[in-house]
Amino acid sequence: MEDPVDLTNERPTLRRLFPRRVALICAVVLLGQAIALTLLVRDIRDPAPHDAPVSVVAPAIIAHELAEEVNALEGHPLNVTPSDEQAAALDDVRRGVTIAALVVDLAGTQDRLVLSGAVDRRLQAAVRHQVREIAHSHGRDFEVEHITAATIDGHDARWLSAGFGVLGFLLALVLSLRYGPVARTTR
């Protein structure tokens, strides 16, 4: 007669579910996720604009001249597009086509810089700094206005993205541990 099979020892143990190799791979994946999420949440370097799209609203001759001058700057911090329609330029900022629009007021020396509220605050500051240097070189100044169609700013979006990344990873980890490669029964 055959000996009866003892199934009490067949229950999966932590060592069977998590062999050393699997534990090492999970640790490496967790470390990679932690590094990626840390870089996502905490940007390592300060953003310096490079070809940041900006519109200049002024009469055609002035707008084209200013666009050529700014686009010729070393490092190409801004990519200036001349425009003679203020409503269209502001709509481009609102829709995210451009980061900012500089509305030149020829009646005085005070212009208006309209920045998109949807871009990162540090990028806004970098664009504002570039525009300030250009405006001061022409003896002009500007006031800043922020517009946005979004209801959430970049900082909150970054934290939400990181949170959902962690949540998704934890869900995948729990599901793989619960329904993973080891069958729950031997049948």
PDB file of C-alpha atoms in Angstrom:
ATOM      1  CA  MET A   1       0.000   0.000   0.000  1.00  0.00           C
ATOM      2  CA  GLU A   2       1.033   3.478  -0.689  1.00  0.00           C
ATOM      3  CA  ASP A   3       1.688   5.915   2.064  1.00  0.00           C
ATOM      4  CA  PRO A   4      -0.865   8.700   2.318  1.00  0.00           C
ATOM      5  CA  VAL A   5       0.467  12.046   1.120  1.00  0.00           C
ATOM      6  CA  ASP A   6       0.850  14.650   3.828  1.00  0.00           C
ATOM      7  CA  LEU A   7      -0.299  17.958   2.299  1.00  0.00           C
ATOM      8  CA  THR A   8       0.208  20.039   5.441  1.00  0.00           C
ATOM      9  CA  ASN A   9       3.844  20.629   4.555  1.00  0.00           C
ATOM     10  CA  GLU A  10       2.957  21.621   1.002  1.00  0.00           C
ATOM     11  CA  ARG A  11       1.733  25.035   2.058  1.00  0.00           C
ATOM     12  CA  PRO A  12       3.805  27.751   0.446  1.00  0.00           C
ATOM     13  CA  THR A  13       6.344  29.251   2.794  1.00  0.00           C
ATOM     14  CA  LEU A  14       7.937  32.630   2.489  1.00  0.00           C
ATOM     15  CA  ARG A  15      11.147  30.938   1.349  1.00  0.00           C
ATOM     16  CA  ARG A  16       9.267  29.094  -1.444  1.00  0.00           C
ATOM     17  CA  LEU A  17       7.376  32.212  -2.507  1.00  0.00           C
ATOM     18  CA  PHE A  18      10.434  34.405  -2.303  1.00  0.00           C
ATOM     19  CA  PRO A  19      13.587  32.537  -3.275  1.00  0.00           C
ATOM     20  CA  ARG A  20      16.789  34.469  -2.832  1.00  0.00           C
ATOM     21  CA  ARG A  21      16.973  35.349  -6.539  1.00  0.00           C
ATOM     22  CA  VAL A  22      13.397  36.698  -6.601  1.00  0.00           C
ATOM     23  CA  ALA A  23      13.976  38.719  -3.434  1.00  0.00           C
ATOM     24  CA  LEU A  24      17.109  40.235  -4.975  1.00  0.00           C
ATOM     25  CA  ILE A  25      15.263  41.162  -8.199  1.00  0.00           C
ATOM     26  CA  CYS A  26      12.418  42.727  -6.173  1.00  0.00           C
ATOM     27  CA  ALA A  27      14.929  44.727  -4.126  1.00  0.00           C
ATOM     28  CA  VAL A  28      16.620  46.020  -7.300  1.00  0.00           C
ATOM     29  CA  VAL A  29      13.249  46.960  -8.824  1.00  0.00           C
ATOM     30  CA  LEU A  30      12.206  48.724  -5.602  1.00  0.00           C
ATOM     31  CA  LEU A  31      15.479  50.638  -5.541  1.00  0.00           C
ATOM     32  CA  GLY A  32      15.044  51.643  -9.186  1.00  0.00           C
ATOM     33  CA  GLN A  33      11.482  52.807  -8.503  1.00  0.00           C
ATOM     34  CA  ALA A  34      12.647  54.793  -5.470  1.00  0.00           C
ATOM     35  CA  ILE A  35      15.373  56.517  -7.490  1.00  0.00           C
ATOM     36  CA  ALA A  36      13.026  57.292 -10.387  1.00  0.00           C
ATOM     37  CA  LEU A  37      10.329  58.685  -8.102  1.00  0.00           C
ATOM     38  CA  THR A  38      12.895  60.736  -6.169  1.00  0.00           C
ATOM     39  CA  LEU A  39      14.144  62.289  -9.396  1.00  0.00           C
ATOM     40  CA  LEU A  40      10.575  62.935 -10.482  1.00  0.00           C
ATOM     41  CA  VAL A  41       9.600  64.634  -7.232  1.00  0.00           C
ATOM     42  CA  ARG A  42      12.851  66.478  -6.609  1.00  0.00           C
ATOM     43  CA  ASP A  43      14.257  67.866  -9.831  1.00  0.00           C
ATOM     44  CA  ILE A  44      18.033  67.813  -9.411  1.00  0.00           C
ATOM     45  CA  ARG A  45      18.909  70.803 -11.508  1.00  0.00           C
ATOM     46  CA  ASP A  46      17.381  74.234 -11.831  1.00  0.00           C
ATOM     47  CA  PRO A  47      15.649  74.551 -15.163  1.00  0.00           C
ATOM     48  CA  ALA A  48      17.282  76.871 -17.632  1.00  0.00           C
ATOM     49  CA  PRO A  49      15.058  77.611 -20.567  1.00  0.00           C
ATOM     50  CA  HIS A  50      16.119  76.268 -23.927  1.00  0.00           C
ATOM     51  CA  ASP A  51      13.946  77.150 -26.904  1.00  0.00           C
ATOM     52  CA  ALA A  52      11.098  78.025 -24.549  1.00  0.00           C
ATOM     53  CA  PRO A  53       8.226  79.149 -26.795  1.00  0.00           C
ATOM     54  CA  VAL A  54       7.333  82.812 -26.208  1.00  0.00           C
ATOM     55  CA  SER A  55       5.203  85.180 -28.275  1.00  0.00           C
ATOM     56  CA  VAL A  56       5.922  88.885 -28.665  1.00  0.00           C
ATOM     57  CA  VAL A  57       2.860  90.995 -29.351  1.00  0.00           C
ATOM     58  CA  ALA A  58       3.785  94.267 -31.048  1.00  0.00           C
ATOM     59  CA  PRO A  59       3.485  95.936 -34.436  1.00  0.00           C
ATOM     60  CA  ALA A  60       4.941  93.657 -37.126  1.00  0.00           C
ATOM     61  CA  ILE A  61       8.252  95.485 -37.662  1.00  0.00           C
ATOM     62  CA  ILE A  62       9.064  95.700 -33.949  1.00  0.00           C
ATOM     63  CA  ALA A  63       7.918  92.154 -33.198  1.00  0.00           C
ATOM     64  CA  HIS A  64      10.001  90.640 -36.032  1.00  0.00           C
ATOM     65  CA  GLU A  65      13.087  92.663 -35.076  1.00  0.00           C
ATOM     66  CA  LEU A  66      12.798  91.685 -31.410  1.00  0.00           C
ATOM     67  CA  ALA A  67      12.184  88.015 -32.325  1.00  0.00           C
ATOM     68  CA  GLU A  68      15.310  87.918 -34.518  1.00  0.00           C
ATOM     69  CA  GLU A  69      17.398  89.554 -31.777  1.00  0.00           C
ATOM     70  CA  VAL A  70      16.230  87.149 -29.047  1.00  0.00           C
ATOM     71  CA  ASN A  71      16.415  84.041 -31.238  1.00  0.00           C
ATOM     72  CA  ALA A  72      20.053  84.890 -31.989  1.00  0.00           C
ATOM     73  CA  LEU A  73      21.040  84.804 -28.295  1.00  0.00           C
ATOM     74  CA  GLU A  74      23.697  82.285 -27.323  1.00  0.00           C
ATOM     75  CA  GLY A  75      22.220  79.068 -25.944  1.00  0.00           C
ATOM     76  CA  HIS A  76      18.805  79.806 -27.482  1.00  0.00           C
ATOM     77  CA  PRO A  77      16.985  80.302 -24.161  1.00  0.00           C
ATOM     78  CA  LEU A  78      13.799  81.500 -25.849  1.00  0.00           C
ATOM     79  CA  ASN A  79      12.122  80.680 -29.129  1.00  0.00           C
ATOM     80  CA  VAL A  80      10.302  83.926 -29.894  1.00  0.00           C
ATOM     81  CA  THR A  81       7.427  84.070 -32.348  1.00  0.00           C
ATOM     82  CA  PRO A  82       6.226  87.510 -33.458  1.00  0.00           C
ATOM     83  CA  SER A  83       2.515  88.184 -33.288  1.00  0.00           C
ATOM     84  CA  ASP A  84       0.361  91.198 -33.962  1.00  0.00           C
ATOM     85  CA  GLU A  85      -2.802  89.719 -32.430  1.00  0.00           C
ATOM     86  CA  GLN A  86      -2.901  89.927 -28.646  1.00  0.00           C
ATOM     87  CA  ALA A  87      -5.967  87.678 -28.255  1.00  0.00           C
ATOM     88  CA  ALA A  88      -4.375  84.877 -30.286  1.00  0.00           C
ATOM     89  CA  ALA A  89      -1.093  85.110 -28.362  1.00  0.00           C
ATOM     90  CA  LEU A  90      -2.871  84.982 -24.990  1.00  0.00           C
ATOM     91  CA  ASP A  91      -4.960  82.049 -26.187  1.00  0.00           C
ATOM     92  CA  ASP A  92      -1.729  80.228 -27.122  1.00  0.00           C
ATOM     93  CA  VAL A  93      -0.468  80.753 -23.561  1.00  0.00           C
ATOM     94  CA  ARG A  94      -3.770  79.541 -22.123  1.00  0.00           C
ATOM     95  CA  ARG A  95      -3.751  76.400 -24.314  1.00  0.00           C
ATOM     96  CA  GLY A  96      -0.098  75.624 -23.548  1.00  0.00           C
ATOM     97  CA  VAL A  97       1.265  76.277 -27.048  1.00  0.00           C
ATOM     98  CA  THR A  98       3.617  78.927 -25.605  1.00  0.00           C
ATOM     99  CA  ILE A  99       4.960  79.469 -22.116  1.00  0.00           C
ATOM    100  CA  ALA A 100       4.585  83.236 -22.184  1.00  0.00           C
ATOM    101  CA  ALA A 101       3.559  86.233 -24.230  1.00  0.00           C
ATOM    102  CA  LEU A 102       5.201  89.631 -23.985  1.00  0.00           C
ATOM    103  CA  VAL A 103       2.710  92.361 -24.861  1.00  0.00           C
ATOM    104  CA  VAL A 104       4.669  95.462 -25.857  1.00  0.00           C
ATOM    105  CA  ASP A 105       3.012  98.816 -25.092  1.00  0.00           C
ATOM    106  CA  LEU A 106       4.502 101.445 -27.397  1.00  0.00           C
ATOM    107  CA  ALA A 107       2.721 104.279 -25.557  1.00  0.00           C
ATOM    108  CA  GLY A 108       5.091 103.876 -22.587  1.00  0.00           C
ATOM    109  CA  THR A 109       7.979 101.816 -21.258  1.00  0.00           C
ATOM    110  CA  GLN A 110       5.884  99.382 -19.204  1.00  0.00           C
ATOM    111  CA  ASP A 111       5.074  96.119 -21.025  1.00  0.00           C
ATOM    112  CA  ARG A 112       3.112  93.083 -19.835  1.00  0.00           C
ATOM    113  CA  LEU A 113       4.490  89.551 -19.572  1.00  0.00           C
ATOM    114  CA  VAL A 114       1.739  86.931 -19.471  1.00  0.00           C
ATOM    115  CA  LEU A 115       3.032  83.610 -18.113  1.00  0.00           C
ATOM    116  CA  SER A 116       1.314  80.241 -18.213  1.00  0.00           C
ATOM    117  CA  GLY A 117       0.380  79.089 -14.746  1.00  0.00           C
ATOM    118  CA  ALA A 118       0.555  75.468 -15.913  1.00  0.00           C
ATOM    119  CA  VAL A 119       4.364  75.365 -16.168  1.00  0.00           C
ATOM    120  CA  ASP A 120       6.758  74.849 -13.275  1.00  0.00           C
ATOM    121  CA  ARG A 121       7.398  77.891 -11.079  1.00  0.00           C
ATOM    122  CA  ARG A 122      11.153  77.591 -11.542  1.00  0.00           C
ATOM    123  CA  LEU A 123      10.750  77.602 -15.320  1.00  0.00           C
ATOM    124  CA  GLN A 124       8.503  80.647 -15.000  1.00  0.00           C
ATOM    125  CA  ALA A 125      11.217  82.378 -12.957  1.00  0.00           C
ATOM    126  CA  ALA A 126      13.885  81.470 -15.530  1.00  0.00           C
ATOM    127  CA  VAL A 127      11.767  82.835 -18.417  1.00  0.00           C
ATOM    128  CA  ARG A 128      10.963  85.950 -16.392  1.00  0.00           C
ATOM    129  CA  HIS A 129      14.700  86.464 -15.781  1.00  0.00           C
ATOM    130  CA  GLN A 130      15.516  86.135 -19.499  1.00  0.00           C
ATOM    131  CA  VAL A 131      12.752  88.550 -20.480  1.00  0.00           C
ATOM    132  CA  ARG A 132      13.895  90.998 -17.777  1.00  0.00           C
ATOM    133  CA  GLU A 133      17.437  91.037 -19.210  1.00  0.00           C
ATOM    134  CA  ILE A 134      16.116  91.652 -22.713  1.00  0.00           C
ATOM    135  CA  ALA A 135      13.661  94.333 -21.576  1.00  0.00           C
ATOM    136  CA  HIS A 136      16.308  96.197 -19.548  1.00  0.00           C
ATOM    137  CA  SER A 137      18.680  96.186 -22.516  1.00  0.00           C
ATOM    138  CA  HIS A 138      15.987  98.180 -24.382  1.00  0.00           C
ATOM    139  CA  GLY A 139      15.226 100.481 -21.440  1.00  0.00           C
ATOM    140  CA  ARG A 140      11.854  98.864 -20.768  1.00  0.00           C
ATOM    141  CA  ASP A 141      10.189  97.187 -17.813  1.00  0.00           C
ATOM    142  CA  PHE A 142       7.223  94.825 -17.513  1.00  0.00           C
ATOM    143  CA  GLU A 143       4.571  93.612 -15.145  1.00  0.00           C
ATOM    144  CA  VAL A 144       3.829  89.913 -14.801  1.00  0.00           C
ATOM    145  CA  GLU A 145       0.433  88.280 -15.126  1.00  0.00           C
ATOM    146  CA  HIS A 146      -0.305  84.570 -14.738  1.00  0.00           C
ATOM    147  CA  ILE A 147      -3.074  82.821 -16.649  1.00  0.00           C
ATOM    148  CA  THR A 148      -4.003  79.175 -16.760  1.00  0.00           C
ATOM    149  CA  ALA A 149      -6.734  76.872 -17.904  1.00  0.00           C
ATOM    150  CA  ALA A 150      -5.577  74.144 -15.536  1.00  0.00           C
ATOM    151  CA  THR A 151      -6.907  73.800 -12.010  1.00  0.00           C
ATOM    152  CA  ILE A 152      -3.750  72.153 -10.658  1.00  0.00           C
ATOM    153  CA  ASP A 153      -0.215  73.536 -10.629  1.00  0.00           C
ATOM    154  CA  GLY A 154       2.950  71.666 -11.586  1.00  0.00           C
ATOM    155  CA  HIS A 155       4.096  71.049  -8.013  1.00  0.00           C
ATOM    156  CA  ASP A 156       0.853  69.293  -7.064  1.00  0.00           C
ATOM    157  CA  ALA A 157       0.849  67.360 -10.330  1.00  0.00           C
ATOM    158  CA  ARG A 158       4.364  66.093  -9.616  1.00  0.00           C
ATOM    159  CA  TRP A 159       3.322  64.823  -6.160  1.00  0.00           C
ATOM    160  CA  LEU A 160       0.166  63.237  -7.566  1.00  0.00           C
ATOM    161  CA  SER A 161       2.210  61.513 -10.257  1.00  0.00           C
ATOM    162  CA  ALA A 162       4.676  60.177  -7.688  1.00  0.00           C
ATOM    163  CA  GLY A 163       1.845  59.019  -5.428  1.00  0.00           C
ATOM    164  CA  PHE A 164       0.072  57.154  -8.215  1.00  0.00           C
ATOM    165  CA  GLY A 165       3.389  55.595  -9.258  1.00  0.00           C
ATOM    166  CA  VAL A 166       3.925  54.244  -5.727  1.00  0.00           C
ATOM    167  CA  LEU A 167       0.299  53.120  -5.490  1.00  0.00           C
ATOM    168  CA  GLY A 168       0.502  51.286  -8.824  1.00  0.00           C
ATOM    169  CA  PHE A 169       3.727  49.570  -7.846  1.00  0.00           C
ATOM    170  CA  LEU A 170       2.299  48.479  -4.494  1.00  0.00           C
ATOM    171  CA  LEU A 171      -0.845  47.163  -6.182  1.00  0.00           C
ATOM    172  CA  ALA A 172       1.252  45.155  -8.649  1.00  0.00           C
ATOM    173  CA  LEU A 173       3.382  43.830  -5.782  1.00  0.00           C
ATOM    174  CA  VAL A 174       0.353  42.754  -3.723  1.00  0.00           C
ATOM    175  CA  LEU A 175      -1.320  41.112  -6.721  1.00  0.00           C
ATOM    176  CA  SER A 176       1.839  39.251  -7.656  1.00  0.00           C
ATOM    177  CA  LEU A 177       2.274  38.006  -4.102  1.00  0.00           C
ATOM    178  CA  ARG A 178      -1.375  37.015  -3.812  1.00  0.00           C
ATOM    179  CA  TYR A 179      -1.807  35.397  -7.246  1.00  0.00           C
ATOM    180  CA  GLY A 180       1.840  34.957  -8.189  1.00  0.00           C
ATOM    181  CA  PRO A 181       3.623  32.084  -9.933  1.00  0.00           C
ATOM    182  CA  VAL A 182       3.052  29.528  -7.139  1.00  0.00           C
ATOM    183  CA  ALA A 183      -0.295  27.743  -7.359  1.00  0.00           C
ATOM    184  CA  ARG A 184      -2.428  27.888  -4.217  1.00  0.00           C
ATOM    185  CA  THR A 185      -3.375  24.215  -4.535  1.00  0.00           C
ATOM    186  CA  THR A 186      -1.508  21.169  -5.760  1.00  0.00           C
ATOM    187  CA  ARG A 187      -4.454  19.900  -7.808  1.00  0.00           C
TER     188      ARG A 187
END
